[in-house]
Amino acid sequence: MALSLGVLIAHAVQAREMVITVDDLPWVEFAHGTRSEIQPRHRRLLSALKGIPAIGFVNEAKLVDGAQLSLWRQQMLIDWLDRGFELGNHTDNHNDLHQVPAEQFEQSILRGERYLRPLLGQRQQALRWFRHPYLHTGMDAATRERITQFLAAHDYQVAPVTVDNGEWIYARAYLLALQQRDRALQARLRADYVDYMLAKVVFFEDAAQRQFEREIPQILLIHANALNADALPDLLTVLRIRGYQFIALAQALADPAYRHDDQFFGRGGISWLHRWALTDQFPKSHYEGEPSVPDWVLQLAGVDGE
């Protein structure tokens, strides 16, 4: 996959806004790296985000190593706060609302704040953001309404995503390349990842233009992993060239687009732009041309598709 530089920076003079959201904190790949490997990657990821009002979404179960709370994993969350980033709840163990009863999902939300809420309270900060794992928000109106009311009762706001993507597939392939110490493959994956993500951004810019007759603040989803520790600086550079300024989640959600009705109850976890388009019964052609992860990356990662 490759987009010409001209396509990537076309209309760069246009001011654009984006929120950077990072899921599965403190780290995705604890099972595939030692502390001495993960901590430098964690620091590189935070360095890449310097000056950006990013937000990270936490799975508290990742704070446990064996049967014990891990002090160094807890410190990773403190590092986020020390650098001025926000933190939100992503359930304790990345539970799937489409696979468990609503009551069980509610309990996973509460377990996801046992450490996080006091940690934020020590800094006079409120825990106010929730991100649905897999972007699964309920396959029927009753379930969604129940969870919506539960979140509201616990002072949460939902963090949507507009630029959904297959970054996790690249991350899986990149981890394999790291394990194999294949520097050429690592470089190829990083470059293709940046091309792919920018192509996704352009696609969703165009989708927003068709749906709202203007661009809207975009919300990008990525994860705390080795791939972004190494490739995020390049991705952010090209986004800036394209005209993006990075804003806080609350600022983006003040845009009227985010009050659009969402009547999507499918099995998939999809972009909110797609949800709104489906609600408004946009034609099939509206969704055509969305970039996909190339076959060679899928095969390397050992997955069938996004």
PDB file of N, CA and C in Angstrom, residues 194 230-239:
ATOM      1  N   VAL A 194       2.003   3.566   8.497  1.00  0.00           N
ATOM      2  CA  VAL A 194       1.742   5.002   8.385  1.00  0.00           C
ATOM      3  C   VAL A 194       0.917   5.296   7.139  1.00  0.00           C
ATOM      4  N   ASP A 230       7.287   2.975  18.181  1.00  0.00           N
ATOM      5  CA  ASP A 230       8.286   3.209  17.134  1.00  0.00           C
ATOM      6  C   ASP A 230       7.756   3.998  15.939  1.00  0.00           C
ATOM      7  N   ALA A 231       6.470   3.848  15.616  1.00  0.00           N
ATOM      8  CA  ALA A 231       5.939   4.432  14.379  1.00  0.00           C
ATOM      9  C   ALA A 231       5.090   5.675  14.592  1.00  0.00           C
ATOM     10  N   LEU A 232       4.627   5.911  15.818  1.00  0.00           N
ATOM     11  CA  LEU A 232       3.739   7.049  16.035  1.00  0.00           C
ATOM     12  C   LEU A 232       4.373   8.392  15.677  1.00  0.00           C
ATOM     13  N   PRO A 233       5.663   8.628  15.954  1.00  0.00           N
ATOM     14  CA  PRO A 233       6.222   9.925  15.557  1.00  0.00           C
ATOM     15  C   PRO A 233       6.040  10.222  14.072  1.00  0.00           C
ATOM     16  N   ASP A 234       6.252   9.232  13.216  1.00  0.00           N
ATOM     17  CA  ASP A 234       6.081   9.456  11.777  1.00  0.00           C
ATOM     18  C   ASP A 234       4.624   9.707  11.423  1.00  0.00           C
ATOM     19  N   LEU A 235       3.718   8.972  12.057  1.00  0.00           N
ATOM     20  CA  LEU A 235       2.296   9.176  11.783  1.00  0.00           C
ATOM     21  C   LEU A 235       1.860  10.574  12.204  1.00  0.00           C
ATOM     22  N   LEU A 236       2.271  11.005  13.375  1.00  0.00           N
ATOM     23  CA  LEU A 236       1.896  12.339  13.843  1.00  0.00           C
ATOM     24  C   LEU A 236       2.475  13.430  12.953  1.00  0.00           C
ATOM     25  N   THR A 237       3.679  13.215  12.448  1.00  0.00           N
ATOM     26  CA  THR A 237       4.298  14.202  11.565  1.00  0.00           C
ATOM     27  C   THR A 237       3.466  14.413  10.315  1.00  0.00           C
ATOM     28  N   VAL A 238       3.039  13.328   9.691  1.00  0.00           N
ATOM     29  CA  VAL A 238       2.279  13.477   8.449  1.00  0.00           C
ATOM     30  C   VAL A 238       0.878  14.013   8.727  1.00  0.00           C
ATOM     31  N   LEU A 239       0.302  13.674   9.869  1.00  0.00           N
ATOM     32  CA  LEU A 239      -0.984  14.269  10.230  1.00  0.00           C
ATOM     33  C   LEU A 239      -0.850  15.779  10.394  1.00  0.00           C
TER      34      LEU A 239
END
